[in-house]
mmCIF file of C-alpha atoms and ligand atoms in Angstrom:
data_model
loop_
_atom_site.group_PDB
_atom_site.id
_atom_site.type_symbol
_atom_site.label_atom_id
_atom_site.label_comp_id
_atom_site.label_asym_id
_atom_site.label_seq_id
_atom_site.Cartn_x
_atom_site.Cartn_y
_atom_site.Cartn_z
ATOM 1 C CA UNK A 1103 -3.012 -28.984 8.649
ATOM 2 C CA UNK A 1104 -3.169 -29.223 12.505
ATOM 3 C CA UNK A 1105 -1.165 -25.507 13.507
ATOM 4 C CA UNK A 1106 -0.147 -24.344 16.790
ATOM 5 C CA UNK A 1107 0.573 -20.676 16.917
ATOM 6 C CA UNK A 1108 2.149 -18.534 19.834
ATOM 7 C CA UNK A 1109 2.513 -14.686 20.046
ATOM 8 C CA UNK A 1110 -1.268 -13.960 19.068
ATOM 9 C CA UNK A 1111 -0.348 -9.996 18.932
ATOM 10 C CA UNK A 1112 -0.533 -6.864 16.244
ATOM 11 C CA UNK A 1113 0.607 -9.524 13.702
ATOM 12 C CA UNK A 1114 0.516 -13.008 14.790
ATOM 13 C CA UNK A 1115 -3.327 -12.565 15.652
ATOM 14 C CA UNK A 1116 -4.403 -11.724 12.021
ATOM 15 C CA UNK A 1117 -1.807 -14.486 10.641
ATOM 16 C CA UNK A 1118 -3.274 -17.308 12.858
ATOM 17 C CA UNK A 1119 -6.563 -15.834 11.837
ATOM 18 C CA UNK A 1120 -6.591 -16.212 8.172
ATOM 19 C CA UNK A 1121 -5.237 -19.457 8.201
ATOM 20 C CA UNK A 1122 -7.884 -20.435 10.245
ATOM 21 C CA UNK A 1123 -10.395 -18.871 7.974
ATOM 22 C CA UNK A 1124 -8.948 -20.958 5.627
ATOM 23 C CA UNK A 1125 -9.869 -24.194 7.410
ATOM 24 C CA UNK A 1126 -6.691 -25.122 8.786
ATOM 25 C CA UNK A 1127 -6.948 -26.390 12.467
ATOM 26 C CA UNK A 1128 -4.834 -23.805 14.325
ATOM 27 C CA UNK A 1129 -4.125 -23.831 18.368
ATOM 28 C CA UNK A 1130 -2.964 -20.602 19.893
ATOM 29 C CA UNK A 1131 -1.314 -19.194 22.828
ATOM 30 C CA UNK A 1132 -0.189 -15.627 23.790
ATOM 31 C CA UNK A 1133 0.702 -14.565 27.126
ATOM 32 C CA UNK A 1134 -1.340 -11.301 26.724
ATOM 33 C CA UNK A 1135 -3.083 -11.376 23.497
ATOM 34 C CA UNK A 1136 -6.599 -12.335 23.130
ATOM 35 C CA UNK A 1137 -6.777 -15.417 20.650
ATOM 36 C CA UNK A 1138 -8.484 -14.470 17.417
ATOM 37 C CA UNK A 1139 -11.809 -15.938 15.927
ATOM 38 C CA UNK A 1140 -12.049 -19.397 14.944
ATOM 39 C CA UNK A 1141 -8.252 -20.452 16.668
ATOM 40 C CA UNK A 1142 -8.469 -22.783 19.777
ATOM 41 C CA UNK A 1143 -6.860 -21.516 22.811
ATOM 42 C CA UNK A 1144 -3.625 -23.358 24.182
ATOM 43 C CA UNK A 1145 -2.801 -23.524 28.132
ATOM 44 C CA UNK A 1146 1.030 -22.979 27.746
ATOM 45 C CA UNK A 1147 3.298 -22.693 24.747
ATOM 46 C CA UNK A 1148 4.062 -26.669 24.583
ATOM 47 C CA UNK A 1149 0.318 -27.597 24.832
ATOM 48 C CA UNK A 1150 -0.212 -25.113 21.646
ATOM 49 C CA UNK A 1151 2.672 -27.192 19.884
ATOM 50 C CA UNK A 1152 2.432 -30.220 21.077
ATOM 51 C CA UNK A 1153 0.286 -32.257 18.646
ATOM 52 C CA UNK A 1154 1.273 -29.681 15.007
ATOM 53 C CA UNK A 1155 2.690 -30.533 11.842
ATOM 54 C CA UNK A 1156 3.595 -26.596 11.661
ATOM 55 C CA UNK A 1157 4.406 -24.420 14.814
ATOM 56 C CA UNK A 1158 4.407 -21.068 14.032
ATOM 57 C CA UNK A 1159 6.056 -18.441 16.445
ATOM 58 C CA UNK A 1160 5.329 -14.360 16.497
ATOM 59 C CA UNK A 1161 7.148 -13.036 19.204
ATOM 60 C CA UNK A 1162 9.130 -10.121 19.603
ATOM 61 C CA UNK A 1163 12.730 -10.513 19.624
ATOM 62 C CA UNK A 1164 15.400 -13.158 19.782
ATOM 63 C CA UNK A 1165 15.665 -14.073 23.370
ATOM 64 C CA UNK A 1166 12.225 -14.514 24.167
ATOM 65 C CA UNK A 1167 12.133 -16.386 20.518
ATOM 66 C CA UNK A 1168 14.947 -18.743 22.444
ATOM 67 C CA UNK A 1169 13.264 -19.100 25.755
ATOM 68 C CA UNK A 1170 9.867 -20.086 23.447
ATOM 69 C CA UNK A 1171 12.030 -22.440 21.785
ATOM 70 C CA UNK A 1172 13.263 -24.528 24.712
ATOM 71 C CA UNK A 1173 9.717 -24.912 25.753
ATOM 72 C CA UNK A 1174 8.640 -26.172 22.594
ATOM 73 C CA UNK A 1175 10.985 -28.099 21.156
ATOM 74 C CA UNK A 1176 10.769 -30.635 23.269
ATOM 75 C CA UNK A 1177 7.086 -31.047 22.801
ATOM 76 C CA UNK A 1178 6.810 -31.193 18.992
ATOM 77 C CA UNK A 1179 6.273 -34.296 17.237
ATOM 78 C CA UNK A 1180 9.269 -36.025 15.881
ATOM 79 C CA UNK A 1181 9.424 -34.518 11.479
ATOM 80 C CA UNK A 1182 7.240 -31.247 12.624
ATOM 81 C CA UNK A 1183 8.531 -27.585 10.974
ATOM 82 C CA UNK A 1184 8.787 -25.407 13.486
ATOM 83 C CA UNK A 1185 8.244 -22.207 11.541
ATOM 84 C CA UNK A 1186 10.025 -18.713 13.325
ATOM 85 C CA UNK A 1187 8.087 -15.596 11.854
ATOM 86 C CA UNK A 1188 9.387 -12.957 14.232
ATOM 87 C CA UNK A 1189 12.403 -10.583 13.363
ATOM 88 C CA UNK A 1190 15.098 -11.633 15.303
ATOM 89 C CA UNK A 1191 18.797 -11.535 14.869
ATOM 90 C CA UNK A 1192 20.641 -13.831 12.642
ATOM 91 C CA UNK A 1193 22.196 -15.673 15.825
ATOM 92 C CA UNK A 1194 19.786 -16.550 17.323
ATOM 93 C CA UNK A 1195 17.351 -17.414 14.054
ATOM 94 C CA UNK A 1196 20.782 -19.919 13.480
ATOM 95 C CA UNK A 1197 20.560 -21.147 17.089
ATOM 96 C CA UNK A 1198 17.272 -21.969 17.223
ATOM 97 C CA UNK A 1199 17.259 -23.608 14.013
ATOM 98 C CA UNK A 1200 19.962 -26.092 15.525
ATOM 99 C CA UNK A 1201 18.330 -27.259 17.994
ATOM 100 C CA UNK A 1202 15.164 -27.867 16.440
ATOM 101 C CA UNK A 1203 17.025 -29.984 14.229
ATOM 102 C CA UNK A 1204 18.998 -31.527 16.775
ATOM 103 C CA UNK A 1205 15.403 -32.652 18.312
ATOM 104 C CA UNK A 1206 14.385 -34.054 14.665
ATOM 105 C CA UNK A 1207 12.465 -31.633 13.823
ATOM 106 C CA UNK A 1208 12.822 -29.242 10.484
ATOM 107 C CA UNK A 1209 13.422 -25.629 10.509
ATOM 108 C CA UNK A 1210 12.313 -22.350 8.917
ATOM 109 C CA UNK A 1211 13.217 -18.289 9.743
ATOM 110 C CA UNK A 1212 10.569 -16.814 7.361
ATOM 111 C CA UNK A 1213 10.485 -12.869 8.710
ATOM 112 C CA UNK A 1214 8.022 -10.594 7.062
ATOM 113 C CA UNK A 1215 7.552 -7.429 5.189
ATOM 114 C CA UNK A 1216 3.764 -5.872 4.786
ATOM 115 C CA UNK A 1217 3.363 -5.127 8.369
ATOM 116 C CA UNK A 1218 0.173 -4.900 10.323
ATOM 117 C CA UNK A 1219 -1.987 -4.228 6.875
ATOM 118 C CA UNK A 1220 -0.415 -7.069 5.185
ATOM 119 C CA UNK A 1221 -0.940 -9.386 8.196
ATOM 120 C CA UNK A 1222 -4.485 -8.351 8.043
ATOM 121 C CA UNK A 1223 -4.998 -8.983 4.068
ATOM 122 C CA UNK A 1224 -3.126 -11.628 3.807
ATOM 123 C CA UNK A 1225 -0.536 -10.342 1.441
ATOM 124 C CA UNK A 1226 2.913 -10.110 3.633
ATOM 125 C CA UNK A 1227 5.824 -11.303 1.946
ATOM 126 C CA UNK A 1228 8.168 -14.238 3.533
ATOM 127 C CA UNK A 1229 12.133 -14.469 3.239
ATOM 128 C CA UNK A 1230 12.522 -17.524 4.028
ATOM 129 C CA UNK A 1231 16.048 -19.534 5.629
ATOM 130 C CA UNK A 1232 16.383 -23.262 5.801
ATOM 131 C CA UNK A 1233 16.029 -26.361 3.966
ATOM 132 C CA UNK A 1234 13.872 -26.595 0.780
ATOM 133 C CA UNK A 1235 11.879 -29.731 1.952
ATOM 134 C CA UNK A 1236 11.104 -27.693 5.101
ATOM 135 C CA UNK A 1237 10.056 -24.621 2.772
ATOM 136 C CA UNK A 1238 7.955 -26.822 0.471
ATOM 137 C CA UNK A 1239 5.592 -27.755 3.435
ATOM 138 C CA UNK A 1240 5.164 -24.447 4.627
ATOM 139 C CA UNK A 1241 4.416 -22.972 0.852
ATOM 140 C CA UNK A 1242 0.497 -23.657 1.380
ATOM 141 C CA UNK A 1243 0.640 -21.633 4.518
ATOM 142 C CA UNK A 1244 2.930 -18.765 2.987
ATOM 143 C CA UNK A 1245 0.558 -18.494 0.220
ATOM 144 C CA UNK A 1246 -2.678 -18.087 2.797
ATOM 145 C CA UNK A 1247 -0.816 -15.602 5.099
ATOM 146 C CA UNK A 1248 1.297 -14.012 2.034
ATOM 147 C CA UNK A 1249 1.609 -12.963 -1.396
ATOM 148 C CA UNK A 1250 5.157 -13.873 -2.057
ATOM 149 C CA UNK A 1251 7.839 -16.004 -0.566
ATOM 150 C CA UNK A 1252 11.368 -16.387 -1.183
ATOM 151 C CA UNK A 1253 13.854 -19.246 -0.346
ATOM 152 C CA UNK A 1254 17.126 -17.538 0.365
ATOM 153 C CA UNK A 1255 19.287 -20.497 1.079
ATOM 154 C CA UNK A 1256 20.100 -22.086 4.778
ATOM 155 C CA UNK A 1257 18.855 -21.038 7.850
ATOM 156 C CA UNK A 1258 19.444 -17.626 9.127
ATOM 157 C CA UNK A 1259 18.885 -16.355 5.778
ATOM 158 C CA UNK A 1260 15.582 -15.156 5.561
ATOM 159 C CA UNK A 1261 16.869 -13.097 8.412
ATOM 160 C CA UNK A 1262 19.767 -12.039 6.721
ATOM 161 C CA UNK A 1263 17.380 -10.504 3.539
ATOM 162 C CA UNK A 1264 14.879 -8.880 5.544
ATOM 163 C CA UNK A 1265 17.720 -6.895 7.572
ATOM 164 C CA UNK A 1266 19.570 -6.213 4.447
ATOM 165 C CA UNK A 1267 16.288 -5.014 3.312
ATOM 166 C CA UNK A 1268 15.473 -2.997 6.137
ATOM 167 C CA UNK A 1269 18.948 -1.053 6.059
ATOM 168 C CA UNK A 1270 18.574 -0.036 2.699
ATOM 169 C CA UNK A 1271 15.138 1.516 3.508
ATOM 170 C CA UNK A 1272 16.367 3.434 6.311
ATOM 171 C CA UNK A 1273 19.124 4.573 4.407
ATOM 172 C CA UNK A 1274 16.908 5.696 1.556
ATOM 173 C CA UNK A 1275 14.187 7.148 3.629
ATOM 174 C CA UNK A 1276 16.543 8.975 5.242
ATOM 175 C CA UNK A 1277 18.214 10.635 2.240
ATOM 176 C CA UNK A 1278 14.709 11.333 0.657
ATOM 177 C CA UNK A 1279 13.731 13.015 3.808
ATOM 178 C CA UNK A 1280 16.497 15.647 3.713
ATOM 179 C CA UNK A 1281 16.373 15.589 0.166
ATOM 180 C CA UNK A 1282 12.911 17.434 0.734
ATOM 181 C CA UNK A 1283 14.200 19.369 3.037
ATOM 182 C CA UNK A 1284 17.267 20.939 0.845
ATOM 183 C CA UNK A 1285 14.670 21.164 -1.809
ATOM 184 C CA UNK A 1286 12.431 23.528 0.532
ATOM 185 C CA UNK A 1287 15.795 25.508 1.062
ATOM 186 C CA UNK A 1288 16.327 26.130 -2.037
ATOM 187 C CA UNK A 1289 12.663 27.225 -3.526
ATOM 188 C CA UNK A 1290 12.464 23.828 -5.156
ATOM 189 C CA UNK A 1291 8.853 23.269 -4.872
ATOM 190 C CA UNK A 1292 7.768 19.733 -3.819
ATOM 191 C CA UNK A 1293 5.490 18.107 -6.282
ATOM 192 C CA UNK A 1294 8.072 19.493 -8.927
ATOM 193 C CA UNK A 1295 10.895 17.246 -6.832
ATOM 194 C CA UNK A 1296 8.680 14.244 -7.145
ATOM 195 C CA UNK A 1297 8.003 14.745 -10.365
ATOM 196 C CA UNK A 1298 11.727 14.626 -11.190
ATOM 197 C CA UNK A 1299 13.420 12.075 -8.808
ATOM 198 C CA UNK A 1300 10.178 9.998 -9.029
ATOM 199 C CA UNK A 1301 11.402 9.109 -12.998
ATOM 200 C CA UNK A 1302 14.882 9.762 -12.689
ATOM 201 C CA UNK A 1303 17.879 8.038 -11.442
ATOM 202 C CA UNK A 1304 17.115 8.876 -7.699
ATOM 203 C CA UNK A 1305 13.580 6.855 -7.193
ATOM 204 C CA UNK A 1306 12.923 4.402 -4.862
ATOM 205 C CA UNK A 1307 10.112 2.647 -3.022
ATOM 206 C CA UNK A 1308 10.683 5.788 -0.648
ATOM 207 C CA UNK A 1309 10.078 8.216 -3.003
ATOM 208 C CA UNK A 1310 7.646 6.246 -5.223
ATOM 209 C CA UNK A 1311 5.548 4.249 -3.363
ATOM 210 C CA UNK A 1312 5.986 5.560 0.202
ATOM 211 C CA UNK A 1313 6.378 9.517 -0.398
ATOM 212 C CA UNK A 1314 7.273 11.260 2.986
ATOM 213 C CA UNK A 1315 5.716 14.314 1.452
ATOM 214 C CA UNK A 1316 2.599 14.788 2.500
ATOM 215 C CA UNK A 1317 0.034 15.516 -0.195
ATOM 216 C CA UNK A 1318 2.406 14.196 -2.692
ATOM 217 C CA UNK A 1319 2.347 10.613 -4.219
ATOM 218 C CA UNK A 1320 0.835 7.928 -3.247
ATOM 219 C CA UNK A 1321 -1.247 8.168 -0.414
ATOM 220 C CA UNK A 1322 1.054 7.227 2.496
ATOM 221 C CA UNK A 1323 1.422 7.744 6.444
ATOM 222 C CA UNK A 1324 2.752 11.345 5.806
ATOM 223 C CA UNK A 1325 -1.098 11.831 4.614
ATOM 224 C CA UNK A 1326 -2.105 10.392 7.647
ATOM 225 C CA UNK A 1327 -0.099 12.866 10.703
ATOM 226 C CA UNK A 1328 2.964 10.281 9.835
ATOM 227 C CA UNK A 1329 0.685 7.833 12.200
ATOM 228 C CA UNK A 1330 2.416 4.459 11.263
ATOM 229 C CA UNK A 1331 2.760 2.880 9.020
ATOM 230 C CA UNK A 1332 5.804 1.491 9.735
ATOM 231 C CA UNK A 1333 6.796 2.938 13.052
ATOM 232 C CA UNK A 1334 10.278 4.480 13.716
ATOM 233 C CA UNK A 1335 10.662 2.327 16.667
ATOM 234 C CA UNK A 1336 10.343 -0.811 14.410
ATOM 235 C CA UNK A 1337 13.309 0.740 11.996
ATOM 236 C CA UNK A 1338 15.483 1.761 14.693
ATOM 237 C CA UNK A 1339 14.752 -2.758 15.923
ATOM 238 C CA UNK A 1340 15.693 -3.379 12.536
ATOM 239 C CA UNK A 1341 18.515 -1.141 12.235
ATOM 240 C CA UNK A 1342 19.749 -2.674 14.611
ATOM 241 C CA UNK A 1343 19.973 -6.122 14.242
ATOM 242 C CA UNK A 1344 21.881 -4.745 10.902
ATOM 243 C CA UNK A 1345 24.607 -3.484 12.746
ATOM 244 C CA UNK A 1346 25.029 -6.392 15.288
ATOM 245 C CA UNK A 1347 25.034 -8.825 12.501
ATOM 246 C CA UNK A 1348 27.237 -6.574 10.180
ATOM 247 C CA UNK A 1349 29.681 -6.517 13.583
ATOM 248 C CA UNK A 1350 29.714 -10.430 13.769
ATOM 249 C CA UNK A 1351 30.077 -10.673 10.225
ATOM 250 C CA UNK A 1352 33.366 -8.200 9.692
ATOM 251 C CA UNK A 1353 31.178 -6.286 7.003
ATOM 252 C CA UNK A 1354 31.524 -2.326 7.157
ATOM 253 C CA UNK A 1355 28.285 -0.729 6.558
ATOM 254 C CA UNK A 1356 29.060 3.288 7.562
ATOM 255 C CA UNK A 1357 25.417 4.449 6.380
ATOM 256 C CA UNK A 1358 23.699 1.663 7.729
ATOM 257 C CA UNK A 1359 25.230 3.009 11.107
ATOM 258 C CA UNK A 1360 24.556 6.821 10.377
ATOM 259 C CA UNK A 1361 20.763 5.194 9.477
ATOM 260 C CA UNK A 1362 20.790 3.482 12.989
ATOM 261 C CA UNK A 1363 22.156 6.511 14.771
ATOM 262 C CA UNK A 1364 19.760 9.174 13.591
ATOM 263 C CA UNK A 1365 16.676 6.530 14.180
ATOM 264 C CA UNK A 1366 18.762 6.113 17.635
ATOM 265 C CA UNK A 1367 18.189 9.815 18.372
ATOM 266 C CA UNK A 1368 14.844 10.201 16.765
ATOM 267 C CA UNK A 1369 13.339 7.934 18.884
ATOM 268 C CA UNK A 1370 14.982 7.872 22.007
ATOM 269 C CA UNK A 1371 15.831 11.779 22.272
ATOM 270 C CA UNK A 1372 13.110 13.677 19.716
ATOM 271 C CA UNK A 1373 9.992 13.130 19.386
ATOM 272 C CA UNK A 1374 9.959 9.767 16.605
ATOM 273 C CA UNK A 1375 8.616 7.291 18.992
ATOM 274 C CA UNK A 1376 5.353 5.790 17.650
ATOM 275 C CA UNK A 1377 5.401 7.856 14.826
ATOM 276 C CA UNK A 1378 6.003 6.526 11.299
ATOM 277 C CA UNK A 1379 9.721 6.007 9.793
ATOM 278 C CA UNK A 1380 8.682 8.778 7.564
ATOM 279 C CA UNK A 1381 8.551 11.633 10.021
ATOM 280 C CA UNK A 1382 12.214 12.167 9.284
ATOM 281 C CA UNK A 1383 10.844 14.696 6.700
ATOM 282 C CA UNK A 1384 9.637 17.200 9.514
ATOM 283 C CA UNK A 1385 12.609 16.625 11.944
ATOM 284 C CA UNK A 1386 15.000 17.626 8.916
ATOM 285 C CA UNK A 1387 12.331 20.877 7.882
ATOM 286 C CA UNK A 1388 13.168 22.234 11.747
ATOM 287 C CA UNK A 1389 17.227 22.267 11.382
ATOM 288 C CA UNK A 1390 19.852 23.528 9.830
ATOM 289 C CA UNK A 1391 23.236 22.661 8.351
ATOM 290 C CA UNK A 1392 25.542 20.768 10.210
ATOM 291 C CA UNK A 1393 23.253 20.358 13.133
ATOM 292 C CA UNK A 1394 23.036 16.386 12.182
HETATM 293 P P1 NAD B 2675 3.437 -7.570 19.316
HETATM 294 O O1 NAD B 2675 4.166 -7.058 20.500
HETATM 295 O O2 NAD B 2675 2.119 -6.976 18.942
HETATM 296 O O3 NAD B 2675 3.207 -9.175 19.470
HETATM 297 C C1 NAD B 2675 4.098 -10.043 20.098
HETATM 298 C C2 NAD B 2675 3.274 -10.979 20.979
HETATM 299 O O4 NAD B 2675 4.136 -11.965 21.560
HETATM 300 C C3 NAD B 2675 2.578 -10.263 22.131
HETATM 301 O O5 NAD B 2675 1.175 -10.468 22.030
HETATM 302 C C4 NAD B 2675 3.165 -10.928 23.381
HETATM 303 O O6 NAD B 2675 2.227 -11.069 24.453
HETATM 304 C C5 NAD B 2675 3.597 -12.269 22.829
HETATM 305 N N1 NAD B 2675 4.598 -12.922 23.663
HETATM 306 C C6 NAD B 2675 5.728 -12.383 24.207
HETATM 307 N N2 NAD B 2675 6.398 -13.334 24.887
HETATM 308 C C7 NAD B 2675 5.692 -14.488 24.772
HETATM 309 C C8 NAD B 2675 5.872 -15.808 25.260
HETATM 310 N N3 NAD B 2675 6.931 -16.133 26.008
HETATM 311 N N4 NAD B 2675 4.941 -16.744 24.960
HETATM 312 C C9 NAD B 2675 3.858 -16.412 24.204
HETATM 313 N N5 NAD B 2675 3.631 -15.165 23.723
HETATM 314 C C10 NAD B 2675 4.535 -14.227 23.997
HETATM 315 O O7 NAD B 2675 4.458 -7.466 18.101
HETATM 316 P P2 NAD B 2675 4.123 -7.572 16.521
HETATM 317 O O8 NAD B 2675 3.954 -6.205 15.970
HETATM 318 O O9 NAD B 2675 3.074 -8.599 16.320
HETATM 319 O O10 NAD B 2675 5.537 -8.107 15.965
HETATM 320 C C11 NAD B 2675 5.922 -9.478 16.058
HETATM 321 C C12 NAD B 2675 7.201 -9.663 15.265
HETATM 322 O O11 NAD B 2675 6.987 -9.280 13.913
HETATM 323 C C13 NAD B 2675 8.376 -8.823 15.765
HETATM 324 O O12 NAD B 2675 9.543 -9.613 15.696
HETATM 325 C C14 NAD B 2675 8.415 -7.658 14.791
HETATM 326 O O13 NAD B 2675 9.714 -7.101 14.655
HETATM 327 C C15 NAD B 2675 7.968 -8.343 13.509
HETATM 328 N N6 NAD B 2675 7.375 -7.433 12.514
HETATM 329 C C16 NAD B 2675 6.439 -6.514 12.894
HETATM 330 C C17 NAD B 2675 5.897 -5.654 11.938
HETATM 331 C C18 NAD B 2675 4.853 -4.631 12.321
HETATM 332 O O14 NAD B 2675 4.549 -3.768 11.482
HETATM 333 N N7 NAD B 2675 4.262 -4.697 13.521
HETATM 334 C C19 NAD B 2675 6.319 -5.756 10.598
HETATM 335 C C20 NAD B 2675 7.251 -6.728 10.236
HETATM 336 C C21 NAD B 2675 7.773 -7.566 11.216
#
């Protein structure tokens, strides 16, 4: 397939990458980014777009994803899926999708989960918005830059998943985290914690898969200096695009807030920028009750 890609950074680059290892004929552009091995370079956005069946975007939030979109819309090829893999709120995924298919074109929100490493290996998983035809042309590309995607209805809904997602892991890696820390209190030792909640009714991927423990579980970024990973910064995003769509929606979601406001503090007040989501565990080790 003839692919145009633009926002060639931490993710996007290894995306257009592999399926250009995989003999697809991909044009790229980036206004910073180097363009990766084996992926032609574009002059401008519209150049990179112009003659694709697919054009896949990577950019960083929803009003650059909407100034990207005017440019390129226009320049895509009448039947063309213009393919949004950024995280971006559920407005503006909805938006975008209109006018795409105001300009003939079909339309996809397919966010990710799998982060830099799954970018890399090929093995992200897509949540996918928007119609099935549209979906069934991208599959060949999902299954080169993923392991698993998932149709979850019109567009806007891929978005919708991976924020619904995304505020249940905050919540739950929050929880864990001071979970640990009342354990410590109370001369529970660690490993013996795991151990427990790990089979019991209080797992989760947090616990399980992602322990912010270090030296117990699975090795994770807590093994690591809580390097990300998954960096705090990218769960507080996340966060909140939850709460702005939960506002627009009328949906109350009180520990999906508390989640956004301690990621809030940790990042912008404490010391949680560029480290992992999973660095809770120490912040909670240093205080005590009440001190939220
Ligand atoms: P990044 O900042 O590394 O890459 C974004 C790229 O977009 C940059 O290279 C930037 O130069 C480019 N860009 C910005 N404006 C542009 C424009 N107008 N035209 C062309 N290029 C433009 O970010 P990333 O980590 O690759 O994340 C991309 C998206 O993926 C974000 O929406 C993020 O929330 C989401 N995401 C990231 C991760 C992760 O672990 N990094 C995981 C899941 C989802």
């Amino acid at each position: 397939m003839k692919i145009g890609f633009i926002g060639l950074g931490n993710m996007g680059g290894p995306m257009a990458a592999n399926l250009a290892a995989a003999g697809h004929e991909v044009t790229g552009f980036d206004l910073a980014a180097p363009v990766p091995d084996g992926v032609t370079k574009a002059a401008s956005a519209a150049e990179a777009a112009a003659d694709a069946e697919v054009v896949i975007t990577m950019l960083p939030n929803g009003d650059i994803l909407r100034s990207v979109a005017g440019e390129i819309v226009p320049a895509m090829k009448t039947g063309a899926v213009f393919l949004d893999c950024s995280t971006v709120d559920v407005a503006s995924a909805r938006a975008v999708a209109e006018d795409a298919k105001a300009a003939g074109l079909l339309a996809l929100d397919a966010p990710v989960s799998g982060g830099i490493g799954g970018a890399q290996g090929g093995t992200l998983t897509f949540m996918v918005g928007g119609d099935k035809a549209a979906f069934d042309i991208a599959k060949p590309l999902f299954d080169i830059m993923g392991q698993k995607a998932v149709h979850c209805g019109p567009s806007g809904n891929g978005q919708a998943a991976k924020i619904c997602n995304n505020m249940i892991l905050g919540a739950t890696m929050i929880v864990t985290c001071e979970a640990f820390a009342l354990a410590d209190k109370l001369g529970l030792d660690r490993q013996a914690m795991f151990d427990v909640v790990s089979t019991s009714s209080g797992y989760s991927w947090s616990m399980n898969a992602y322990c912010p423990a270090p030296g117990i579980g699975p090795k994770s970024p807590s093994d690591n200096d809580y390097k990300p990973g998954f960096a705090a910064d990218l769960m507080l995003k996340d966060l909140r695009l939850a709460m702005q769509a939960a506002e627009t929606a009328d949906a109350d979601t009180p520990i999906g807030e508390a989640a956004m406001k301690l990621y809030e503090r940790f990042v912008e007040q404490e010391d949680g920028r560029g480290r992992d989501f999973s660095a809770m565990l120490p912040r909670f080790e240093k205080r005590g009750h009440g001190e939220g």
